[in-house]
Structure formats: structure tokens, C-alpha cells
Amino acid sequence: MGPNDRHIKLRIDWYFSGYCGKTNHTSLPKHPREKILLYKPHHHEKRKKLEKTENTKNVMSEALKRDYRVCEEIGRGRFGVVFKCYSPETGVKFAVKSINKLLIADDSIDHQCLYNEAKIMQLLSPNPHIVCIADVYEDDTYLDIVLELCNSSDLFQRLSIQRIFSESDAIAVMVPLMKAIAHCHRLGVAHRDIKPDNILFSDWNELKLADFGSAECFREGELISGVVGTPYYVAPEVLARRDYNEKVDIWSAGVILYIMLAGIPPFYGDSTEEIFEAVLRANLRFPTRIFHSVSPAAKDLLRRMLCKDVSRRFSAEQVLHLKWQDSKK
């Protein structure tokens, strides 16, 4: 990452990818669907030191360990560790995200993001298309969030296996995703980091939107600020450092739809800076060799979701009411 990239402080997957703890990357991916992870180096080094002393016995609060039986580690993120666990009373399995508060003691923004996630997930639960929060525990060292367990592959992994989705398969993803986003927006929550890594699936193949660490609450008509998101998926108004509204989530979902139908992102570059420049230009194209079999209705939806003019960009409810979904069932 060059010096021109460092000044753009995107808060990108700073502590977890969903709750599955994907591998950290600091350079541009070779494949357009591989994630780019930008984080503060001093936090990375601090985390490395703490990893040497953390294990299943001393990670997480004692109160949580009284109520749940902690099993194997299933992920490791920037600020903590993720384990499978289960309730001895019911036998129901969960994921527990155990966050080391020492890693956020010196950063008020990280501290706020981590605490906001639990509060926002409690606000949004229950919803069939959002990862449910079961319990929250805290002591002097750890913040532990018990979450619905999603054992199946996430959308990022599915895109890595299935390069291009049929329109029917894309609809099967977009409808529950847009229902989740619409639910968030109705309750005054903008996710701000919609991307394949944060779209999980249950054992019954039910889509679940995850990772609300970058989410922000808003009131009707109120704008949001802050450069938050992930390259490829971040909306142009965010990169332009303008105040914005919840429709940044629609843009990100539109990028996902484009990738599912085309196998490539709509705005691409050979460096992080070039990606940002392409997003800012927002020159949406449909190459014939790629989109020859994609319906006009699908391309029309992409134009409405990936519209640089926010006033003309569709809302989540408008996307859900479009007839493209019915025509491909």
C-alpha cells in the first residue's frame, strides 16, 4: 500500500470479516473477489503480541463461560477470537466473538464501533435475514458477543467457486439481502460495509447479513459522515468525503449483483487508488461479451442501484418492488 493510499482511512474489516475471521491482506488482491484489508500497523503488531498469551482458557469473560461451553476456535480477527460454543441447557450451538478491549483502549473510534455493534444488533434482532445476537458479556478485559452460528460458506466463498451466477441464483441472494437492508433502513440503521464477506448462510442455506461494526444509526432526512467501507463496494459519495445517507448500502448491493452476473466488479483498477478513482467516475458499462445473456431488466436494475446521483438511486424498498424478481422465478 503506497503513501497515497494510507491517507484514506477506510475502516475496513478492522476486527472481523463477518465473524469468521478471514485472512488479513495488506496489498491489492490478484483476483477481483479477494478482499483488501487495510488496518493500522501498530494495532496489527499489538495483536500479534497478545495472540501469544491468549488461549481458550483465558480468552473471554468468566460470566460467559458459566453460561456456555466453549469449543474450538473458528476464526481470529483484528481485536479478538471467535469460538463455537453451545448452551448446556438447550444444546443449541452459537458463535462467540470475544474482543480484547486492551486493543481498543487507545482508539476511541474503534471502541465506539465495537460497542455500537452489539447495540445495533440488539436493535435489529430478531430478523430472519440478519445474524441474531443471543447474549453480551463484559468484564475488565473482554467484550463477548454470542451470535447465531452460520456454518455454511459465505457469499465470498461461493463467488470464488461459482464465477458467474444465473439471474435466478442472483435473485435468490438479492431478495433476502435487500429485505435485510430494508429492515435496517426502516429502523434507522445504515450498515455501511455490505460485501460478500458479510453475507453468511445458515445450515439451511438462509442468507444472514452480518458484521455491524461499521454501522451507523440515523434519523429520517439526516445525513451521515465518515469514510467507511471496502474497495470495490464503497459508494462514490463516501470516497468524495461528502455527507451521505443510507443509500450507500444500495450501491454496495448493486456492486454485488453486478459481480454475481458478470464475474467481475463494475469498477476496477490495478491499485487501491485506481479502484477508488474508478468508483468516483462511476462509469457503469455492460460489455456485450459478458452481458449478452443478461436480461434488460437486470441491467436496468443495476443502473438504478449503481446510480451516482443519490436522489435517483433506488431505495431498498424500490429494489424489492421491481418486477425483475418475478420475471425470473
mmCIF file of C-alpha atoms in Angstrom:
data_model
loop_
_atom_site.group_PDB
_atom_site.id
_atom_site.type_symbol
_atom_site.label_atom_id
_atom_site.label_comp_id
_atom_site.label_asym_id
_atom_site.label_seq_id
_atom_site.Cartn_x
_atom_site.Cartn_y
_atom_site.Cartn_z
ATOM 1 C CA MET A 1 0.000 0.000 0.000
ATOM 2 C CA GLY A 2 1.541 3.225 -1.166
ATOM 3 C CA PRO A 3 1.654 6.555 0.629
ATOM 4 C CA ASN A 4 -1.266 7.890 -1.387
ATOM 5 C CA ASP A 5 -3.429 5.042 -0.112
ATOM 6 C CA ARG A 6 -2.623 5.421 3.577
ATOM 7 C CA HIS A 7 -4.280 8.784 3.994
ATOM 8 C CA ILE A 8 -7.655 7.306 3.021
ATOM 9 C CA LYS A 9 -8.598 5.892 6.420
ATOM 10 C CA LEU A 10 -11.209 3.344 5.480
ATOM 11 C CA ARG A 11 -12.333 1.354 8.492
ATOM 12 C CA ILE A 12 -12.301 -1.914 6.596
ATOM 13 C CA ASP A 13 -12.830 -5.216 8.448
ATOM 14 C CA TRP A 14 -10.804 -3.875 11.355
ATOM 15 C CA TYR A 15 -11.632 -6.665 13.710
ATOM 16 C CA PHE A 16 -13.573 -9.365 11.882
ATOM 17 C CA SER A 17 -14.739 -10.386 8.446
ATOM 18 C CA GLY A 18 -18.300 -11.239 9.419
ATOM 19 C CA TYR A 19 -17.412 -13.247 12.479
ATOM 20 C CA CYS A 20 -15.389 -15.868 10.620
ATOM 21 C CA GLY A 21 -12.039 -14.056 10.751
ATOM 22 C CA LYS A 22 -10.720 -14.194 7.207
ATOM 23 C CA THR A 23 -7.020 -13.907 6.442
ATOM 24 C CA ASN A 24 -5.580 -10.389 6.637
ATOM 25 C CA HIS A 25 -4.275 -8.842 3.408
ATOM 26 C CA THR A 26 -2.351 -5.605 3.072
ATOM 27 C CA SER A 27 -1.946 -5.475 -0.698
ATOM 28 C CA LEU A 28 -4.258 -5.437 -3.694
ATOM 29 C CA PRO A 29 -5.686 -8.911 -4.404
ATOM 30 C CA LYS A 30 -4.702 -10.746 -7.559
ATOM 31 C CA HIS A 31 -8.305 -11.851 -8.075
ATOM 32 C CA PRO A 32 -11.037 -9.185 -8.134
ATOM 33 C CA ARG A 33 -13.067 -11.010 -5.463
ATOM 34 C CA GLU A 34 -10.249 -11.405 -2.975
ATOM 35 C CA LYS A 35 -10.636 -8.957 -0.149
ATOM 36 C CA ILE A 36 -8.456 -5.967 0.530
ATOM 37 C CA LEU A 37 -7.842 -5.378 4.217
ATOM 38 C CA LEU A 38 -6.406 -2.069 5.347
ATOM 39 C CA TYR A 39 -5.591 -1.625 9.022
ATOM 40 C CA LYS A 40 -3.329 0.364 11.281
ATOM 41 C CA PRO A 41 0.078 -1.367 11.525
ATOM 42 C CA HIS A 42 0.605 -0.620 15.225
ATOM 43 C CA HIS A 43 -2.658 -2.391 16.057
ATOM 44 C CA HIS A 44 -1.536 -5.388 13.999
ATOM 45 C CA GLU A 45 1.718 -5.662 15.938
ATOM 46 C CA LYS A 46 -0.091 -5.244 19.242
ATOM 47 C CA ARG A 47 -2.476 -8.028 18.307
ATOM 48 C CA LYS A 48 0.416 -10.343 17.437
ATOM 49 C CA LYS A 49 1.899 -9.907 20.881
ATOM 50 C CA LEU A 50 -1.401 -10.645 22.599
ATOM 51 C CA GLU A 51 -2.002 -13.745 20.480
ATOM 52 C CA LYS A 52 0.983 -15.394 22.151
ATOM 53 C CA THR A 53 -0.705 -15.243 25.537
ATOM 54 C CA GLU A 54 -4.317 -15.919 24.531
ATOM 55 C CA ASN A 55 -5.890 -19.372 24.578
ATOM 56 C CA THR A 56 -9.310 -20.907 25.105
ATOM 57 C CA LYS A 57 -8.971 -20.733 28.881
ATOM 58 C CA ASN A 58 -8.077 -17.075 29.323
ATOM 59 C CA VAL A 59 -9.928 -15.530 26.334
ATOM 60 C CA MET A 60 -13.426 -14.229 27.189
ATOM 61 C CA SER A 61 -15.226 -13.372 30.385
ATOM 62 C CA GLU A 62 -15.890 -15.759 33.246
ATOM 63 C CA ALA A 63 -19.620 -14.976 33.164
ATOM 64 C CA LEU A 64 -19.879 -16.245 29.595
ATOM 65 C CA LYS A 65 -18.043 -19.448 30.478
ATOM 66 C CA ARG A 66 -20.562 -20.109 33.216
ATOM 67 C CA ASP A 67 -23.477 -19.972 30.755
ATOM 68 C CA TYR A 68 -21.882 -21.552 27.684
ATOM 69 C CA ARG A 69 -19.478 -24.380 26.936
ATOM 70 C CA VAL A 70 -16.745 -23.040 24.678
ATOM 71 C CA CYS A 71 -15.492 -25.318 21.891
ATOM 72 C CA GLU A 72 -12.954 -24.930 19.095
ATOM 73 C CA GLU A 73 -11.695 -21.690 17.615
ATOM 74 C CA ILE A 74 -13.276 -20.968 14.231
ATOM 75 C CA GLY A 75 -11.760 -17.599 13.430
ATOM 76 C CA ARG A 76 -9.320 -14.936 14.508
ATOM 77 C CA GLY A 77 -9.752 -11.248 13.783
ATOM 78 C CA ARG A 78 -8.013 -8.000 14.477
ATOM 79 C CA PHE A 79 -9.269 -7.487 18.019
ATOM 80 C CA GLY A 80 -10.162 -10.972 19.175
ATOM 81 C CA VAL A 81 -11.037 -14.594 18.591
ATOM 82 C CA VAL A 82 -14.183 -16.451 17.509
ATOM 83 C CA PHE A 83 -15.174 -19.789 19.009
ATOM 84 C CA LYS A 84 -18.002 -22.223 18.628
ATOM 85 C CA CYS A 85 -19.954 -22.644 21.811
ATOM 86 C CA TYR A 86 -23.183 -24.211 22.993
ATOM 87 C CA SER A 87 -25.712 -23.819 25.770
ATOM 88 C CA PRO A 88 -25.552 -26.792 28.178
ATOM 89 C CA GLU A 89 -29.228 -26.249 28.958
ATOM 90 C CA THR A 90 -30.561 -26.410 25.400
ATOM 91 C CA GLY A 91 -27.673 -27.849 23.376
ATOM 92 C CA VAL A 92 -28.066 -25.045 20.836
ATOM 93 C CA LYS A 93 -24.798 -24.070 19.139
ATOM 94 C CA PHE A 94 -23.619 -20.485 18.767
ATOM 95 C CA ALA A 95 -20.565 -18.447 17.771
ATOM 96 C CA VAL A 96 -18.954 -16.253 20.406
ATOM 97 C CA LYS A 97 -16.947 -13.229 19.327
ATOM 98 C CA SER A 98 -14.508 -12.452 22.130
ATOM 99 C CA ILE A 99 -12.981 -8.994 21.760
ATOM 100 C CA ASN A 100 -9.881 -7.951 23.668
ATOM 101 C CA LYS A 101 -10.634 -4.467 24.986
ATOM 102 C CA LEU A 102 -6.931 -3.761 25.535
ATOM 103 C CA LEU A 103 -6.574 -3.455 21.767
ATOM 104 C CA ILE A 104 -9.097 -0.615 21.569
ATOM 105 C CA ALA A 105 -8.142 1.229 24.755
ATOM 106 C CA ASP A 106 -6.146 3.859 22.846
ATOM 107 C CA ASP A 107 -8.600 4.415 19.980
ATOM 108 C CA SER A 108 -11.965 5.990 20.788
ATOM 109 C CA ILE A 109 -13.326 5.316 17.279
ATOM 110 C CA ASP A 110 -12.541 1.596 17.410
ATOM 111 C CA HIS A 111 -14.002 1.500 20.917
ATOM 112 C CA GLN A 112 -17.232 3.111 19.727
ATOM 113 C CA CYS A 113 -17.529 0.796 16.698
ATOM 114 C CA LEU A 114 -17.159 -2.336 18.802
ATOM 115 C CA TYR A 115 -19.717 -1.273 21.377
ATOM 116 C CA ASN A 116 -22.126 0.038 18.762
ATOM 117 C CA GLU A 117 -22.183 -3.334 17.025
ATOM 118 C CA ALA A 118 -23.783 -5.104 19.980
ATOM 119 C CA LYS A 119 -26.314 -2.304 20.496
ATOM 120 C CA ILE A 120 -27.271 -2.142 16.825
ATOM 121 C CA MET A 121 -27.634 -5.920 16.513
ATOM 122 C CA GLN A 122 -29.927 -5.920 19.549
ATOM 123 C CA LEU A 123 -31.998 -3.218 17.857
ATOM 124 C CA LEU A 124 -32.256 -5.216 14.619
ATOM 125 C CA SER A 125 -32.956 -8.634 16.174
ATOM 126 C CA PRO A 126 -34.829 -10.768 15.526
ATOM 127 C CA ASN A 127 -34.908 -10.795 11.742
ATOM 128 C CA PRO A 128 -34.717 -13.910 9.546
ATOM 129 C CA HIS A 129 -32.075 -12.358 7.275
ATOM 130 C CA ILE A 130 -29.779 -10.810 9.891
ATOM 131 C CA VAL A 131 -27.427 -12.704 12.200
ATOM 132 C CA CYS A 132 -29.169 -12.738 15.569
ATOM 133 C CA ILE A 133 -27.441 -11.725 18.780
ATOM 134 C CA ALA A 134 -28.095 -14.019 21.756
ATOM 135 C CA ASP A 135 -26.086 -12.553 24.650
ATOM 136 C CA VAL A 136 -23.482 -9.929 25.514
ATOM 137 C CA TYR A 137 -20.949 -10.272 28.340
ATOM 138 C CA GLU A 138 -18.253 -7.901 29.515
ATOM 139 C CA ASP A 139 -15.541 -7.747 32.142
ATOM 140 C CA ASP A 140 -12.458 -5.565 32.564
ATOM 141 C CA THR A 141 -10.656 -7.228 29.646
ATOM 142 C CA TYR A 142 -13.149 -8.778 27.245
ATOM 143 C CA LEU A 143 -16.332 -7.892 25.416
ATOM 144 C CA ASP A 144 -18.043 -11.138 24.374
ATOM 145 C CA ILE A 145 -20.891 -11.245 21.848
ATOM 146 C CA VAL A 146 -22.799 -14.532 21.441
ATOM 147 C CA LEU A 147 -24.206 -14.819 17.932
ATOM 148 C CA GLU A 148 -26.238 -17.141 15.775
ATOM 149 C CA LEU A 149 -23.887 -19.718 14.253
ATOM 150 C CA CYS A 150 -23.670 -19.816 10.442
ATOM 151 C CA ASN A 151 -21.666 -22.878 9.453
ATOM 152 C CA SER A 152 -22.204 -22.714 5.708
ATOM 153 C CA SER A 153 -19.946 -20.874 3.259
ATOM 154 C CA ASP A 154 -20.359 -17.114 2.910
ATOM 155 C CA LEU A 155 -21.072 -15.352 -0.387
ATOM 156 C CA PHE A 156 -17.390 -14.508 -0.851
ATOM 157 C CA GLN A 157 -16.545 -18.211 -0.802
ATOM 158 C CA ARG A 158 -19.451 -19.062 -3.078
ATOM 159 C CA LEU A 159 -18.350 -16.462 -5.617
ATOM 160 C CA SER A 160 -14.867 -17.958 -5.554
ATOM 161 C CA ILE A 161 -16.335 -21.328 -6.543
ATOM 162 C CA GLN A 162 -19.139 -20.228 -8.877
ATOM 163 C CA ARG A 163 -17.710 -17.498 -11.091
ATOM 164 C CA ILE A 164 -20.992 -16.342 -12.610
ATOM 165 C CA PHE A 165 -24.493 -16.731 -11.187
ATOM 166 C CA SER A 166 -27.613 -17.219 -13.259
ATOM 167 C CA GLU A 167 -30.197 -14.491 -12.809
ATOM 168 C CA SER A 168 -32.347 -16.903 -10.801
ATOM 169 C CA ASP A 169 -29.436 -17.668 -8.466
ATOM 170 C CA ALA A 170 -28.637 -13.964 -8.174
ATOM 171 C CA ILE A 171 -32.254 -13.227 -7.258
ATOM 172 C CA ALA A 172 -32.100 -15.912 -4.559
ATOM 173 C CA VAL A 173 -29.314 -13.848 -2.963
ATOM 174 C CA MET A 174 -30.600 -10.348 -3.695
ATOM 175 C CA VAL A 175 -34.133 -10.727 -2.362
ATOM 176 C CA PRO A 176 -33.202 -11.733 1.221
ATOM 177 C CA LEU A 177 -30.250 -9.334 1.164
ATOM 178 C CA MET A 178 -32.476 -6.421 0.196
ATOM 179 C CA LYS A 179 -35.044 -7.485 2.803
ATOM 180 C CA ALA A 180 -32.282 -7.338 5.418
ATOM 181 C CA ILE A 181 -31.129 -3.918 4.187
ATOM 182 C CA ALA A 182 -34.702 -2.618 4.061
ATOM 183 C CA HIS A 183 -35.222 -3.776 7.671
ATOM 184 C CA CYS A 184 -32.066 -1.924 8.721
ATOM 185 C CA HIS A 185 -33.115 1.263 6.947
ATOM 186 C CA ARG A 186 -36.633 1.188 8.377
ATOM 187 C CA LEU A 187 -35.112 1.088 11.867
ATOM 188 C CA GLY A 188 -32.669 3.889 11.058
ATOM 189 C CA VAL A 189 -29.501 1.809 10.613
ATOM 190 C CA ALA A 190 -27.052 2.085 7.699
ATOM 191 C CA HIS A 191 -24.764 -0.961 7.510
ATOM 192 C CA ARG A 192 -22.015 0.839 5.525
ATOM 193 C CA ASP A 193 -19.986 -2.286 4.726
ATOM 194 C CA ILE A 194 -22.193 -4.507 2.559
ATOM 195 C CA LYS A 195 -19.952 -7.004 0.765
ATOM 196 C CA PRO A 196 -19.819 -10.755 0.057
ATOM 197 C CA ASP A 197 -17.719 -11.500 3.169
ATOM 198 C CA ASN A 198 -20.519 -10.143 5.363
ATOM 199 C CA ILE A 199 -23.261 -12.189 3.716
ATOM 200 C CA LEU A 200 -23.419 -15.504 5.534
ATOM 201 C CA PHE A 201 -25.627 -18.576 5.166
ATOM 202 C CA SER A 202 -27.101 -20.837 7.801
ATOM 203 C CA ASP A 203 -27.053 -24.644 7.742
ATOM 204 C CA TRP A 204 -30.433 -24.367 5.997
ATOM 205 C CA ASN A 205 -28.977 -22.040 3.340
ATOM 206 C CA GLU A 206 -30.756 -18.985 4.750
ATOM 207 C CA LEU A 207 -28.987 -15.714 3.979
ATOM 208 C CA LYS A 208 -27.835 -13.750 7.043
ATOM 209 C CA LEU A 209 -26.366 -10.249 6.921
ATOM 210 C CA ALA A 210 -23.506 -9.926 9.419
ATOM 211 C CA ASP A 211 -20.835 -7.580 10.804
ATOM 212 C CA PHE A 212 -22.395 -4.344 12.030
ATOM 213 C CA GLY A 213 -19.131 -2.922 13.363
ATOM 214 C CA SER A 214 -19.224 -0.089 10.814
ATOM 215 C CA ALA A 215 -22.966 0.529 11.053
ATOM 216 C CA GLU A 216 -24.375 3.919 11.954
ATOM 217 C CA CYS A 217 -27.779 4.989 13.244
ATOM 218 C CA PHE A 218 -29.552 7.868 11.513
ATOM 219 C CA ARG A 219 -32.816 9.764 11.672
ATOM 220 C CA GLU A 220 -35.078 10.313 8.677
ATOM 221 C CA GLY A 221 -33.604 13.006 6.460
ATOM 222 C CA GLU A 222 -30.371 13.064 8.443
ATOM 223 C CA LEU A 223 -27.020 12.635 6.697
ATOM 224 C CA ILE A 224 -24.082 10.508 7.844
ATOM 225 C CA SER A 225 -20.365 11.268 7.638
ATOM 226 C CA GLY A 226 -17.167 9.244 7.825
ATOM 227 C CA VAL A 227 -15.075 7.364 5.263
ATOM 228 C CA VAL A 228 -16.187 3.787 5.876
ATOM 229 C CA GLY A 229 -16.337 0.794 3.561
ATOM 230 C CA THR A 230 -14.369 -1.599 1.373
ATOM 231 C CA PRO A 231 -12.744 -1.015 -2.027
ATOM 232 C CA TYR A 232 -14.945 -2.197 -4.944
ATOM 233 C CA TYR A 233 -18.068 -1.853 -2.769
ATOM 234 C CA VAL A 234 -17.805 1.643 -1.255
ATOM 235 C CA ALA A 235 -20.110 4.290 -2.745
ATOM 236 C CA PRO A 236 -18.615 7.280 -4.613
ATOM 237 C CA GLU A 237 -20.120 9.871 -2.252
ATOM 238 C CA VAL A 238 -18.225 8.238 0.635
ATOM 239 C CA LEU A 239 -14.914 8.438 -1.219
ATOM 240 C CA ALA A 240 -15.677 12.043 -2.165
ATOM 241 C CA ARG A 241 -15.864 12.756 1.593
ATOM 242 C CA ARG A 242 -19.357 14.160 1.298
ATOM 243 C CA ASP A 243 -22.095 13.561 3.834
ATOM 244 C CA TYR A 244 -24.327 10.713 2.669
ATOM 245 C CA ASN A 245 -27.423 8.684 3.521
ATOM 246 C CA GLU A 246 -28.374 5.019 3.850
ATOM 247 C CA LYS A 247 -28.354 4.544 0.073
ATOM 248 C CA VAL A 248 -24.638 3.769 0.267
ATOM 249 C CA ASP A 249 -25.863 0.254 1.121
ATOM 250 C CA ILE A 250 -27.850 0.099 -2.128
ATOM 251 C CA TRP A 251 -24.721 0.975 -4.103
ATOM 252 C CA SER A 252 -22.752 -1.800 -2.380
ATOM 253 C CA ALA A 253 -25.532 -4.325 -3.015
ATOM 254 C CA GLY A 254 -25.571 -3.234 -6.665
ATOM 255 C CA VAL A 255 -21.854 -3.979 -6.927
ATOM 256 C CA ILE A 256 -22.522 -7.447 -5.527
ATOM 257 C CA LEU A 257 -25.296 -8.029 -8.059
ATOM 258 C CA TYR A 258 -23.010 -6.913 -10.904
ATOM 259 C CA ILE A 259 -20.264 -9.305 -9.733
ATOM 260 C CA MET A 260 -22.705 -12.206 -9.492
ATOM 261 C CA LEU A 261 -23.954 -11.638 -13.048
ATOM 262 C CA ALA A 262 -20.638 -10.689 -14.689
ATOM 263 C CA GLY A 263 -17.923 -12.405 -12.674
ATOM 264 C CA ILE A 264 -16.013 -9.109 -12.416
ATOM 265 C CA PRO A 265 -16.551 -5.895 -10.429
ATOM 266 C CA PRO A 266 -18.081 -2.921 -12.254
ATOM 267 C CA PHE A 267 -15.321 -0.534 -11.176
ATOM 268 C CA TYR A 268 -11.821 -1.989 -11.271
ATOM 269 C CA GLY A 269 -8.208 -0.874 -11.039
ATOM 270 C CA ASP A 270 -4.714 -2.280 -10.637
ATOM 271 C CA SER A 271 -4.164 -0.483 -7.332
ATOM 272 C CA THR A 272 -6.325 0.654 -4.456
ATOM 273 C CA GLU A 273 -6.043 4.228 -5.711
ATOM 274 C CA GLU A 274 -7.162 3.221 -9.222
ATOM 275 C CA ILE A 275 -10.148 1.374 -7.789
ATOM 276 C CA PHE A 276 -11.179 4.490 -5.875
ATOM 277 C CA GLU A 277 -10.785 6.624 -8.995
ATOM 278 C CA ALA A 278 -12.956 4.197 -10.996
ATOM 279 C CA VAL A 279 -15.622 4.254 -8.287
ATOM 280 C CA LEU A 280 -15.594 8.054 -8.215
ATOM 281 C CA ARG A 281 -16.058 8.191 -12.005
ATOM 282 C CA ALA A 282 -18.908 5.647 -11.692
ATOM 283 C CA ASN A 283 -18.809 4.912 -15.431
ATOM 284 C CA LEU A 284 -21.107 1.875 -15.481
ATOM 285 C CA ARG A 285 -20.700 -0.365 -18.541
ATOM 286 C CA PHE A 286 -22.167 -3.660 -19.720
ATOM 287 C CA PRO A 287 -19.621 -5.321 -22.066
ATOM 288 C CA THR A 288 -21.502 -7.341 -24.684
ATOM 289 C CA ARG A 289 -19.221 -10.374 -24.390
ATOM 290 C CA ILE A 290 -20.115 -10.619 -20.690
ATOM 291 C CA PHE A 291 -23.701 -9.340 -20.570
ATOM 292 C CA HIS A 292 -25.059 -10.841 -23.802
ATOM 293 C CA SER A 293 -27.270 -13.270 -21.855
ATOM 294 C CA VAL A 294 -28.247 -10.882 -19.042
ATOM 295 C CA SER A 295 -31.792 -9.563 -19.309
ATOM 296 C CA PRO A 296 -32.560 -5.875 -19.969
ATOM 297 C CA ALA A 297 -34.493 -5.827 -16.671
ATOM 298 C CA ALA A 298 -31.409 -6.898 -14.727
ATOM 299 C CA LYS A 299 -29.269 -4.253 -16.404
ATOM 300 C CA ASP A 300 -31.919 -1.646 -15.707
ATOM 301 C CA LEU A 301 -31.875 -2.579 -12.014
ATOM 302 C CA LEU A 302 -28.091 -2.252 -11.945
ATOM 303 C CA ARG A 303 -28.348 1.238 -13.444
ATOM 304 C CA ARG A 304 -30.811 2.215 -10.712
ATOM 305 C CA MET A 305 -28.734 0.745 -7.888
ATOM 306 C CA LEU A 306 -25.383 1.992 -9.196
ATOM 307 C CA CYS A 307 -26.613 5.489 -9.945
ATOM 308 C CA LYS A 308 -24.103 8.157 -8.915
ATOM 309 C CA ASP A 309 -26.951 10.631 -8.403
ATOM 310 C CA VAL A 310 -28.128 9.592 -4.934
ATOM 311 C CA SER A 311 -31.528 11.279 -5.400
ATOM 312 C CA ARG A 312 -32.207 8.934 -8.344
ATOM 313 C CA ARG A 313 -30.682 5.825 -6.792
ATOM 314 C CA PHE A 314 -33.264 3.260 -5.747
ATOM 315 C CA SER A 315 -34.120 2.626 -2.115
ATOM 316 C CA ALA A 316 -34.189 -0.908 -0.704
ATOM 317 C CA GLU A 317 -37.987 -0.955 -0.889
ATOM 318 C CA GLN A 318 -37.922 0.128 -4.544
ATOM 319 C CA VAL A 319 -35.492 -2.669 -5.397
ATOM 320 C CA LEU A 320 -37.764 -5.204 -3.698
ATOM 321 C CA HIS A 321 -40.804 -3.997 -5.656
ATOM 322 C CA LEU A 322 -39.119 -4.186 -9.068
ATOM 323 C CA LYS A 323 -40.665 -6.776 -11.411
ATOM 324 C CA TRP A 324 -37.275 -8.269 -12.393
ATOM 325 C CA GLN A 325 -37.518 -10.633 -9.435
ATOM 326 C CA ASP A 326 -40.895 -12.061 -10.519
ATOM 327 C CA SER A 327 -39.891 -12.442 -14.167
ATOM 328 C CA LYS A 328 -37.012 -14.789 -13.334
ATOM 329 C CA LYS A 329 -38.644 -17.020 -10.704
#
